[in-house]
Short mmCIF file of C-alpha atoms in Angstrom, two decimals:
data_model
loop_
_atom_site.label_atom_id
_atom_site.label_comp_id
_atom_site.label_asym_id
_atom_site.label_seq_id
_atom_site.Cartn_x
_atom_site.Cartn_y
_atom_site.Cartn_z
CA MET A 1 86.13 -27.00 -7.44
CA ALA A 2 84.30 -24.86 -4.79
CA GLN A 3 81.15 -23.49 -5.38
CA TYR A 4 81.53 -19.29 -6.63
CA LEU A 5 78.20 -18.10 -4.33
CA ILE A 6 76.55 -15.20 -4.21
CA ARG A 7 78.09 -13.79 -0.54
CA ASP A 8 81.35 -14.16 -2.99
CA LEU A 9 79.68 -12.08 -5.56
CA ASP A 10 78.48 -8.88 -3.15
CA SER A 11 82.35 -9.65 -1.06
CA ALA A 12 83.82 -8.80 -4.47
CA ALA A 13 81.62 -5.87 -5.73
CA GLU A 14 83.76 -3.37 -4.61
CA ARG A 15 86.45 -4.60 -6.76
CA LEU A 16 83.44 -5.08 -9.90
CA GLY A 17 81.90 -2.27 -9.40
CA LEU A 18 78.68 -3.63 -8.71
CA ARG A 19 75.87 -2.53 -6.13
CA HIS A 20 73.84 -4.76 -4.79
CA LEU A 21 70.33 -2.95 -4.90
CA ALA A 22 67.62 -5.21 -3.64
CA GLY A 23 66.83 -9.67 -3.13
CA PRO A 24 68.74 -11.91 -0.07
CA ILE A 25 72.87 -12.55 -0.40
CA ASP A 26 73.16 -16.06 0.68
CA ASP A 27 74.59 -19.01 -0.26
CA ARG A 28 73.23 -19.88 -3.53
CA SER A 29 75.45 -20.90 -6.00
CA ILE A 30 76.54 -19.25 -9.51
CA ASP A 31 76.93 -21.88 -11.79
CA ARG A 32 77.66 -19.71 -15.57
CA VAL A 33 77.52 -16.19 -16.68
CA ASP A 34 75.11 -15.33 -19.07
CA LEU A 35 74.74 -11.88 -20.71
CA GLY A 36 70.90 -11.22 -21.95
CA THR A 37 67.82 -8.93 -21.71
CA LEU A 38 65.11 -8.84 -20.37
CA ASP A 39 63.24 -10.08 -23.46
CA ARG A 40 65.25 -13.24 -23.40
CA LEU A 41 64.93 -14.23 -19.47
CA ASP A 42 63.20 -17.52 -20.34
CA ALA A 43 66.08 -18.57 -22.38
CA VAL A 44 68.65 -18.17 -19.19
CA PRO A 45 69.24 -21.27 -17.60
CA ALA A 46 68.91 -21.87 -13.50
CA SER A 47 71.64 -20.84 -11.22
CA ALA A 48 72.36 -18.56 -13.90
CA LEU A 49 73.86 -14.82 -13.34
CA LEU A 50 72.39 -13.00 -16.33
CA ILE A 51 74.08 -9.60 -17.34
CA LEU A 52 71.47 -7.67 -18.76
CA THR A 53 73.04 -5.73 -21.69
CA GLY A 54 70.22 -2.96 -21.85
CA GLU A 55 71.29 1.02 -21.50
CA GLU A 56 68.16 1.94 -20.82
CA GLN A 57 66.19 2.36 -18.03
CA PRO A 58 63.62 -0.09 -18.20
CA ALA A 59 59.74 0.51 -17.26
CA PRO A 60 58.90 -0.30 -14.34
CA PHE A 61 56.41 -3.01 -14.91
CA ARG A 62 58.81 -4.97 -17.21
CA ILE A 63 60.81 -4.96 -14.14
CA ASP A 64 58.41 -6.31 -12.27
CA VAL A 65 57.86 -9.20 -14.93
CA ALA A 66 61.59 -9.95 -15.31
CA LEU A 67 62.28 -10.51 -11.52
CA ARG A 68 58.55 -12.74 -11.09
CA ARG A 69 60.28 -14.79 -14.42
CA ALA A 70 63.97 -15.22 -12.78
CA SER A 71 62.42 -16.49 -9.26
CA ALA A 72 60.52 -19.09 -11.52
CA ARG A 73 63.18 -20.15 -13.67
CA ARG A 74 65.61 -19.55 -10.07
CA LEU A 75 68.30 -17.63 -11.43
CA ALA A 76 71.21 -17.12 -9.19
CA GLY A 77 70.88 -13.34 -9.66
CA ILE A 78 70.21 -10.49 -12.06
CA VAL A 79 73.15 -7.28 -12.98
CA PHE A 80 71.97 -4.12 -14.62
CA THR A 81 74.71 -2.55 -16.44
CA ILE A 82 73.19 1.16 -16.14
CA ASP A 83 72.59 3.10 -12.41
CA LEU A 84 68.96 1.58 -12.02
CA ALA A 85 66.17 2.82 -9.99
CA LEU A 86 64.47 0.23 -8.50
CA ALA A 87 60.95 1.39 -7.24
CA GLU A 88 60.02 -0.41 -3.60
CA THR A 89 57.41 -3.24 -5.82
CA ALA A 90 60.52 -4.05 -7.50
CA ALA A 91 62.49 -4.27 -4.47
CA ALA A 92 60.05 -6.45 -2.89
CA LEU A 93 59.32 -8.75 -5.22
CA ALA A 94 63.38 -9.28 -5.14
CA ALA A 95 63.29 -10.33 -1.78
CA ARG A 96 59.97 -12.36 -1.83
CA GLY A 97 61.48 -14.56 -4.71
CA GLY A 98 64.61 -14.40 -3.68
CA VAL A 99 66.51 -12.38 -6.85
CA PRO A 100 69.74 -11.14 -5.34
CA VAL A 101 69.44 -7.73 -8.06
CA PHE A 102 72.78 -5.58 -8.85
CA CYS A 103 73.96 -2.73 -10.94
CA ALA A 104 76.80 -2.11 -12.27
CA PRO A 105 76.30 1.68 -13.23
CA ASP A 106 78.63 2.46 -16.64
CA ALA A 107 79.73 -1.00 -16.67
CA ASP A 108 81.74 -3.56 -19.99
CA ALA A 109 78.34 -6.04 -19.96
CA ALA A 110 81.01 -8.07 -21.65
CA GLU A 111 84.22 -7.30 -19.72
CA LEU A 112 81.92 -7.80 -16.46
CA ALA A 113 80.39 -11.39 -17.85
CA LYS A 114 84.66 -11.98 -18.24
CA ALA A 115 85.79 -10.98 -15.17
CA ILE A 116 83.09 -12.64 -13.61
CA ASP A 117 83.16 -15.63 -15.19
CA ARG A 118 86.62 -16.04 -14.47
CA ALA A 119 86.13 -15.99 -10.33
CA VAL A 120 83.15 -19.01 -11.18
CA ALA A 121 85.76 -20.53 -12.98
CA GLY A 122 88.47 -20.14 -9.99
CA GLY A 123 92.11 -21.11 -11.12
CA ALA A 124 95.11 -19.34 -11.79
CA SER A 125 93.38 -17.03 -14.55
CA GLU A 126 91.59 -15.55 -11.90
CA ALA A 127 93.86 -15.44 -9.53
CA MET A 128 96.30 -13.86 -11.79
CA MET A 129 93.44 -11.50 -13.54
CA ARG A 130 92.60 -10.41 -9.08
CA GLY A 131 96.32 -9.96 -8.42
CA ALA A 132 97.16 -7.86 -11.43
CA GLN A 133 94.33 -5.57 -10.76
CA ALA A 134 95.13 -5.18 -7.40
CA VAL A 135 99.03 -4.19 -8.40
CA GLU A 136 96.92 -1.50 -10.58
CA ARG A 137 94.88 0.29 -7.92
CA ALA A 138 97.82 0.49 -5.43
CA THR A 139 100.57 1.71 -7.72
CA GLU A 140 97.84 4.27 -8.50
CA ALA A 141 96.97 5.18 -4.99
CA ALA A 142 101.19 5.31 -4.72
CA ALA A 143 101.73 7.68 -7.92
CA GLY A 144 99.72 10.35 -5.62
CA ASP A 145 101.39 13.10 -3.79
CA ASP A 146 99.38 12.77 -0.97
CA ALA A 147 100.15 9.07 -0.96
CA SER A 148 99.31 6.78 1.82
CA SER A 149 100.09 3.49 3.63
CA ASP A 150 96.74 3.68 4.25
CA GLY A 151 95.37 4.32 1.00
CA ILE A 152 97.33 2.10 -1.00
CA LEU A 153 96.10 -0.81 1.63
CA ALA A 154 92.72 0.12 0.83
CA ALA A 155 93.25 0.49 -2.94
CA ALA A 156 94.50 -3.03 -2.79
CA SER A 157 92.07 -5.02 -0.67
CA ARG A 158 89.13 -3.83 -2.47
CA ALA A 159 90.64 -5.27 -5.83
CA LEU A 160 91.89 -8.22 -4.06
CA GLY A 161 87.85 -8.79 -2.06
CA THR A 162 90.29 -9.40 1.17
CA THR A 163 91.98 -7.06 3.69
CA LEU A 164 95.01 -6.38 3.52
CA SER A 165 97.04 -5.02 6.57
CA VAL A 166 100.81 -4.47 7.97
CA VAL A 167 101.37 -7.11 11.29
CA GLU A 168 104.01 -5.46 13.43
CA ASP A 169 107.48 -7.41 13.69
CA PRO A 170 111.07 -6.35 14.01
CA THR A 171 112.54 -9.83 13.26
CA VAL A 172 111.59 -9.50 9.45
CA GLN A 173 114.29 -8.92 6.58
CA TRP A 174 114.02 -6.35 4.07
CA SER A 175 114.14 -9.20 1.20
CA GLU A 176 111.64 -11.14 2.58
CA ARG A 177 108.72 -11.14 -0.27
CA ASP A 178 106.36 -9.76 2.58
CA ALA A 179 108.26 -7.35 4.49
CA VAL A 180 107.30 -3.53 4.96
CA CYS A 181 110.67 -1.72 5.80
CA ILE A 182 112.31 1.84 5.74
CA GLY A 183 115.27 1.22 4.01
CA GLU A 184 116.44 -1.90 5.83
CA VAL A 185 114.79 -1.34 8.79
CA PRO A 186 111.69 -3.72 9.63
CA ILE A 187 108.32 -2.28 10.53
CA GLY A 188 106.23 -5.17 9.82
CA ARG A 189 104.52 -7.85 7.19
CA LEU A 190 101.75 -7.46 4.39
CA THR A 191 99.31 -10.28 5.57
CA ALA A 192 95.40 -10.69 3.73
CA ALA A 193 92.40 -11.99 5.70
CA SER A 194 91.88 -14.30 3.40
CA PRO A 195 95.25 -15.42 1.88
CA ASP A 196 94.56 -17.06 -1.84
CA PRO A 197 96.50 -17.39 -4.94
CA ALA A 198 95.10 -13.67 -5.91
CA THR A 199 96.94 -12.30 -2.08
CA GLU A 200 100.09 -14.38 -3.09
CA VAL A 201 100.52 -12.69 -6.58
CA ALA A 202 100.29 -8.73 -5.19
CA ILE A 203 101.32 -9.16 -1.81
CA PRO A 204 105.02 -7.96 -3.33
CA VAL A 205 104.52 -5.84 -5.13
CA VAL A 206 101.89 -4.08 -2.38
CA ALA A 207 104.96 -4.30 0.55
CA ALA A 208 107.23 -2.55 -2.17
CA LEU A 209 104.70 0.16 -2.47
CA LEU A 210 104.20 0.39 1.08
CA SER A 211 107.89 0.35 2.14
CA ARG A 212 108.28 3.07 -0.18
CA ALA A 213 105.57 4.94 0.95
CA ALA A 214 106.58 4.77 4.58
CA GLN A 215 110.45 6.49 3.77
CA ARG A 216 108.80 9.27 2.02
CA GLN A 217 106.37 10.09 5.32
CA SER A 218 108.96 9.25 7.29
CA ARG A 219 111.41 11.32 5.22
CA ASP A 220 109.14 13.93 5.39
CA ARG A 221 108.48 13.62 8.82
CA PHE A 222 111.73 13.43 10.50
CA ALA A 223 113.96 15.03 7.20
CA PRO A 224 114.81 18.83 9.57
CA THR A 225 115.64 16.61 12.51
CA GLN A 226 118.07 14.57 10.40
CA SER A 227 119.49 17.29 9.38
CA ARG A 228 119.82 18.96 12.81
CA ALA A 229 121.96 15.89 13.02
CA ASP A 230 125.01 17.19 11.63
CA LEU A 231 124.85 20.00 12.87
CA LEU A 232 125.26 18.48 16.42
CA ILE A 233 127.75 16.47 15.25
CA GLU A 234 129.78 18.95 14.64
CA LEU A 235 129.15 21.81 16.96
CA VAL A 236 130.30 19.08 19.84
CA LEU A 237 133.71 18.04 17.67
CA THR A 238 134.34 21.15 16.71
CA ASP A 239 137.09 24.34 18.52
CA SER A 240 134.96 26.55 21.20
CA SER A 241 136.39 29.21 19.36
CA ARG A 242 133.29 28.41 16.44
CA VAL A 243 130.41 27.69 18.70
CA GLU A 244 129.28 30.67 18.13
CA GLY A 245 129.20 30.43 14.18
CA PHE A 246 126.29 27.94 14.18
CA VAL A 247 124.24 29.86 15.65
CA GLY A 248 122.76 31.14 12.53
CA ARG A 249 123.08 27.91 11.29
CA ALA A 250 121.02 26.07 14.15
CA ALA A 251 118.22 28.47 13.73
CA HIS A 252 117.66 28.19 10.38
CA LEU A 253 117.63 24.41 10.79
CA GLY A 254 114.85 24.98 13.71
CA LEU A 255 117.64 24.57 16.22
CA PRO A 256 117.34 27.52 18.90
CA LEU A 257 121.08 26.71 20.68
CA GLN A 258 119.60 30.01 22.89
CA LEU A 259 117.53 27.97 24.75
CA SER A 260 118.48 25.28 27.39
CA HIS A 261 119.90 21.97 26.20
CA VAL A 262 120.47 18.44 28.63
CA VAL A 263 122.28 15.97 26.82
CA ALA A 264 121.75 12.42 27.05
CA TRP A 265 124.70 9.68 25.80
CA LEU A 266 123.86 6.45 24.36
CA ALA A 267 127.27 3.83 24.57
CA PRO A 268 127.03 0.38 23.89
CA ALA A 269 129.23 -1.99 25.18
CA ASN A 270 130.09 -6.11 24.91
CA PRO A 271 132.14 -7.49 27.25
CA SER A 272 132.89 -10.52 25.47
CA ALA A 273 133.34 -8.74 22.12
CA VAL A 274 135.04 -4.95 23.25
CA HIS A 275 136.38 -4.29 20.02
CA ASP A 276 133.42 -5.52 18.31
CA ARG A 277 131.09 -2.95 16.86
CA ALA A 278 127.29 -3.12 17.25
CA PRO A 279 124.96 -4.92 14.56
CA ARG A 280 124.90 -2.42 11.80
CA THR A 281 121.44 -3.15 11.84
CA VAL A 282 121.11 -0.89 15.31
CA GLN A 283 121.47 2.34 14.20
CA PRO A 284 118.85 2.82 12.01
CA ALA A 285 116.11 1.06 13.67
CA LEU A 286 116.50 2.98 16.75
CA GLU A 287 116.71 5.87 14.77
CA LEU A 288 113.46 5.49 14.07
CA PHE A 289 112.48 4.49 16.71
CA ALA A 290 113.49 7.37 19.17
CA LEU A 291 111.94 10.05 16.73
CA GLN A 292 108.75 8.62 16.59
CA LEU A 293 108.88 8.11 20.53
CA VAL A 294 109.35 11.40 21.26
CA GLU A 295 107.24 12.37 18.41
CA GLU A 296 103.70 13.85 20.23
CA ARG A 297 106.00 15.00 23.25
CA PRO A 298 106.04 18.96 23.93
CA GLU A 299 109.98 18.84 24.28
CA MET A 300 112.29 19.93 21.14
CA TRP A 301 114.24 16.74 20.65
CA HIS A 302 117.32 16.22 18.32
CA PHE A 303 119.57 13.05 17.79
CA ALA A 304 123.01 12.26 16.18
CA PHE A 305 124.93 9.18 16.36
CA LEU A 306 128.61 9.69 16.86
CA GLN A 307 129.94 5.76 15.37
CA ASP A 308 128.47 3.50 17.65
CA ASP A 309 127.08 6.23 20.19
CA LEU A 310 124.35 7.75 20.10
CA MET A 311 123.55 11.44 21.36
CA LEU A 312 119.85 12.44 22.83
CA VAL A 313 119.69 16.65 23.06
CA CYS A 314 116.74 17.77 24.61
CA THR A 315 115.57 21.29 23.88
CA GLU A 316 113.97 23.81 26.52
CA GLU A 317 112.96 27.32 27.86
CA HIS A 318 115.53 28.21 30.71
CA GLY A 319 114.31 27.45 33.95
CA ALA A 320 111.97 24.42 32.82
CA PRO A 321 111.44 22.30 35.56
CA ASP A 322 112.06 18.22 35.80
CA HIS A 323 114.08 18.81 32.45
CA GLN A 324 116.64 15.96 33.26
CA ARG A 325 114.26 14.07 34.64
CA ARG A 326 112.19 13.90 31.64
CA VAL A 327 115.33 13.43 29.47
CA ARG A 328 115.97 10.69 31.54
CA GLU A 329 112.95 8.68 31.08
CA VAL A 330 113.41 8.68 26.90
CA ALA A 331 116.75 7.94 27.50
CA VAL A 332 116.10 5.18 29.20
CA ARG A 333 112.75 3.52 26.72
CA ILE A 334 115.70 4.06 23.89
CA LYS A 335 118.56 2.08 25.85
CA GLU A 336 116.05 -0.85 26.23
CA GLN A 337 115.22 -0.48 23.01
CA ALA A 338 119.20 -0.49 21.65
CA HIS A 339 119.54 -4.31 23.77
CA LEU A 340 116.56 -5.58 22.35
CA LEU A 341 118.31 -4.83 18.83
CA ALA A 342 121.66 -5.45 19.69
CA GLY A 343 120.60 -8.71 20.70
CA SER A 344 122.25 -10.71 24.50
CA GLY A 345 125.48 -9.59 24.47
CA TRP A 346 125.17 -5.79 24.21
CA GLU A 347 124.40 -3.18 27.07
CA TYR A 348 124.02 0.21 26.51
CA THR A 349 124.89 2.95 28.91
CA VAL A 350 123.59 6.19 29.34
CA GLY A 351 125.33 9.46 30.33
CA LEU A 352 123.11 12.06 31.62
CA GLY A 353 124.52 15.55 31.77
CA THR A 354 123.06 19.10 33.54
CA PRO A 355 120.27 21.64 31.75
CA GLN A 356 123.30 24.11 30.50
CA LEU A 357 122.17 27.22 28.71
CA GLY A 358 123.18 28.21 25.30
CA ALA A 359 126.06 26.44 22.46
CA THR A 360 128.82 26.10 25.00
CA GLY A 361 126.25 24.72 27.81
CA LEU A 362 124.69 21.77 25.30
CA ARG A 363 128.83 20.56 24.55
CA GLN A 364 129.24 21.21 28.03
CA SER A 365 125.83 18.97 28.59
CA ALA A 366 127.54 16.66 25.89
CA ALA A 367 130.63 16.41 27.40
CA GLU A 368 129.18 15.42 30.91
CA ALA A 369 127.23 12.96 29.54
CA ARG A 370 129.20 11.35 27.46
CA ILE A 371 131.90 11.25 30.11
CA ALA A 372 129.60 9.72 32.56
CA ALA A 373 128.37 6.94 30.07
CA GLU A 374 132.39 6.15 29.11
CA SER A 375 133.63 6.46 32.82
CA ALA A 376 130.43 3.93 34.21
CA ILE A 377 131.56 1.38 30.78
CA ALA A 378 135.32 1.52 32.23
CA ALA A 379 134.38 1.32 35.55
CA GLY A 380 132.56 -1.62 34.90
CA ARG A 381 129.05 -0.52 35.88
CA ARG A 382 127.33 -1.04 31.90
CA GLY A 383 123.62 -0.93 31.10
CA GLY A 384 122.66 1.77 33.95
CA VAL A 385 122.28 5.26 33.85
CA GLU A 386 124.93 7.48 34.89
CA LEU A 387 125.14 11.44 36.21
CA THR A 388 128.51 13.14 36.39
CA ASP A 389 129.93 15.31 39.22
CA VAL A 390 130.83 18.44 37.88
CA THR A 391 132.04 20.56 40.45
CA GLY A 392 134.94 22.16 40.98
CA LEU A 393 138.33 21.21 39.29
CA ARG A 394 135.89 18.31 37.06
CA ARG A 395 133.65 21.29 35.55
CA VAL A 396 136.75 22.84 34.77
CA LEU A 397 138.20 19.48 33.50
CA LEU A 398 135.28 18.73 31.39
CA ASP A 399 135.68 22.20 29.16
CA VAL A 400 138.96 20.88 28.18
CA TYR A 401 137.56 17.57 27.33
CA ALA A 402 134.60 19.10 25.45
CA SER A 403 136.87 20.50 23.40
CA PRO A 404 138.70 18.08 20.48
CA ILE A 405 141.58 20.44 19.59
CA SER A 406 142.91 20.85 23.42
CA ARG A 407 142.20 17.51 24.15
CA ASP A 408 144.21 16.24 21.37
CA LEU A 409 147.37 18.15 21.85
CA LEU A 410 146.67 16.88 25.93
CA ASN A 411 146.48 13.97 24.18
CA ASP A 412 149.79 14.18 22.26
CA ILE A 413 151.54 14.52 25.53
CA LEU A 414 150.98 11.11 26.75
CA ARG A 415 150.53 9.44 23.36
CA PRO A 416 154.27 7.89 23.61
CA LEU A 417 152.66 5.79 26.86
CA ASP A 418 150.29 4.42 24.22
CA GLU A 419 153.17 2.08 23.18
CA LEU A 420 153.17 0.20 26.21
CA GLY A 421 149.73 -1.13 25.46
CA ALA A 422 146.09 -0.04 26.90
CA GLU A 423 146.44 -1.29 30.25
CA ARG A 424 149.62 -0.38 31.28
CA ALA A 425 149.76 2.50 29.25
CA LEU A 426 146.43 3.81 31.71
CA THR A 427 148.51 2.58 34.83
CA ALA A 428 151.15 4.49 34.32
CA VAL A 429 149.63 7.61 33.44
CA ARG A 430 148.02 6.71 37.00
CA THR A 431 151.28 6.93 38.06
CA LEU A 432 152.49 9.88 36.51
CA GLN A 433 149.23 11.75 37.52
CA SER A 434 149.61 10.89 41.00
CA TYR A 435 153.28 11.21 41.61
CA LEU A 436 152.49 14.81 40.05
CA ALA A 437 150.03 15.19 42.66
CA HIS A 438 152.29 14.89 45.60
CA GLU A 439 154.96 16.92 44.31
CA GLY A 440 157.74 14.64 43.02
CA SER A 441 156.85 11.75 46.48
CA LEU A 442 157.82 8.30 45.91
CA VAL A 443 156.31 8.08 49.62
CA HIS A 444 153.22 9.66 49.11
CA THR A 445 152.53 8.05 45.59
CA GLY A 446 153.62 4.71 46.58
CA ARG A 447 151.50 5.01 49.94
CA GLU A 448 148.19 6.29 47.33
CA LEU A 449 149.15 4.04 45.15
CA MET A 450 149.45 1.30 47.57
CA LEU A 451 152.93 0.30 45.42
CA HIS A 452 156.30 0.51 47.59
CA PRO A 453 158.68 3.75 46.50
CA ASN A 454 161.06 1.74 44.70
CA GLY A 455 158.68 0.86 42.73
CA VAL A 456 156.92 4.07 42.04
CA GLY A 457 160.63 5.17 41.45
CA TYR A 458 161.19 2.04 38.50
CA ARG A 459 157.69 2.93 37.25
CA MET A 460 158.81 6.81 36.69
CA ARG A 461 161.76 6.43 35.33
CA GLN A 462 160.03 4.30 32.64
CA ILE A 463 157.46 7.01 31.95
CA ARG A 464 160.17 10.00 31.82
CA GLU A 465 162.16 7.71 29.20
CA LEU A 466 158.99 7.14 27.06
CA LEU A 467 157.93 10.92 27.42
CA GLY A 468 161.33 12.24 26.93
CA ILE A 469 159.99 15.86 28.95
CA ASP A 470 161.33 17.86 31.41
CA LEU A 471 159.11 17.32 34.31
CA ASP A 472 161.34 19.88 36.50
CA ASP A 473 159.56 22.68 34.32
CA PRO A 474 156.75 24.07 36.91
CA ASP A 475 155.57 24.92 32.87
CA VAL A 476 155.80 21.18 31.82
CA ARG A 477 154.69 19.74 34.68
CA PHE A 478 151.11 21.55 34.94
CA ALA A 479 151.00 20.65 31.16
CA VAL A 480 151.87 16.80 31.80
CA GLU A 481 148.84 16.81 35.22
CA LEU A 482 146.56 18.43 33.48
CA ALA A 483 146.38 15.88 30.24
CA CYS A 484 146.75 12.82 32.97
CA ARG A 485 143.82 14.04 34.40
CA VAL A 486 142.18 14.78 31.25
CA ARG A 487 143.11 10.99 29.83
CA LEU A 488 141.87 9.59 33.18
CA LEU A 489 138.50 11.55 33.08
CA GLY A 490 137.48 10.35 29.90
CA ALA A 491 138.57 6.50 31.32
CA GLY A 492 136.68 6.30 34.17
#
C-alpha cells in the first residue's frame, strides 16, 4: 500500500477544510491519526498526525513547548481545530523543528480524524467517501440559479483533491460515462488530472451535471435565436399575400424584417445514396456550432432547418458594405463543419442570395439561395458555393418560385408527367418548354435538343396525352410554359 504523505494531506487541504500555517510540506509519511491535547503530546507515537481537541486558543508559550516536543518525538504534524493565530516565534520553531502545523477552524475533530484516517488507510472506503463528497459538492454547485460549468468543476475538483476538466471530443457518445453533451450533441469528455478510484466514482455524476448545466446555458443563450427559426420557416414557406402579417411577430422576437437580409442555403447530397437523409446527429451539432460561431460577430444572424437543409440569414442595416461576402465566410465555415459531422460520402453545397430589403426581400434572397444550391447539385457541382443569376426573367421566376402556393399550382399542371419517373419527367418538361418557346416548331425544337423533328413530334404526342390540355389555347400555353420554367429553375 502506498504511503500517505504530508504532501498528500496538503493537496487535500481544501477538501478537508485544512489550512497550512507553518512548517514544511514534504514527503514525510503519516502512519496514523491520533486525537489528543497539548498536555498528552508525549503519549503520541512518532509519524502520527495529532489532531487537537481543544476549543480555545492556547497560550503562546504552550504552543512553543508543544512544537519542541513534537519535533523531538518526530510527529508527522499537528492540526488545531480552531482558527489559530500563530506567533512568529511558533512559526519559526515549526520550520526549524520540521513540524507541519495546520488549522481546521470549526471542524469536528472526530470527523476530521476519521476522514484523514480513511485517506491514510486508503482502499475502497476512502475512495467512496471522496467520490460521494465530490458528487455532493458538485450537486450543490449545480443547484443555484447562477450555476455554471466552471463552478461545478471547481467544487468537484476541491472535493476530490485533483483537477477535473472537460477535454473537447466531438466523437464522444452521449451514453458514455464521461460524456459531456448538450442533448445528444457532444462537447467533450470529463477527465481527471490524477485519476483514482474516487474520480471513477464521481465522474459519471459530475459529467451528467455538466451536461445539464451546458444545456441550460445553451437554452438561455440561444433560445431567442431558435424561436426566430420557426418564424423564418413560416415566412419563407407562406404565400406572399401573408408576408406583411409577420412584421409584428418578428419585431417581438427581435428580428427586424425592415432591414437588409442575405440568405445562404446549405444543402446536403450523397451521390451514392441519393434518397438517404443526412445522419440525424448532424443537425443539432451543426446548429450549436453555427450559433457559437456567430455569437461574437457584430451582424445579426438567424438559422432555420427545413428537413436537412440549413438556411442562414444575416441581417444588417441597408447598404452595409461586404454584406454578401461576410455571409459567404460564415457559410463556408459551417459547410466545412457539416462535412466533418456527416462523414465521408456527404457533400454540402452553399447557395448564396443577394442582399434584399424587408420581409419580401428576405423571401427573395432565400429563393435565390435555395435555387442556387439545388441547381448546382442537379448539375453535379456539389460541395462549392454558388450564386444565382438574378437578372431579367430569372428574377420574375424566382418571385414565383418563392411562393409555395404559386409553385404548387404550377406543379399541378405538370404532375401527370411525374408518372414517367424523375428522369423521363425532367426530359419531358425540357422538351415541352423548348417546344413552347419555339412556338410549336418541331424543327427548331429538335435543333435545340439535338433531336430529329420526328422524335420531337413523338414526344409531344405522348406529353399531350398525359397532360390532357389544349396547347393551342394562348392562356394555357402561357401557364404551361411558366410551369416548365419554374420546374426547370428548381431542377437546375
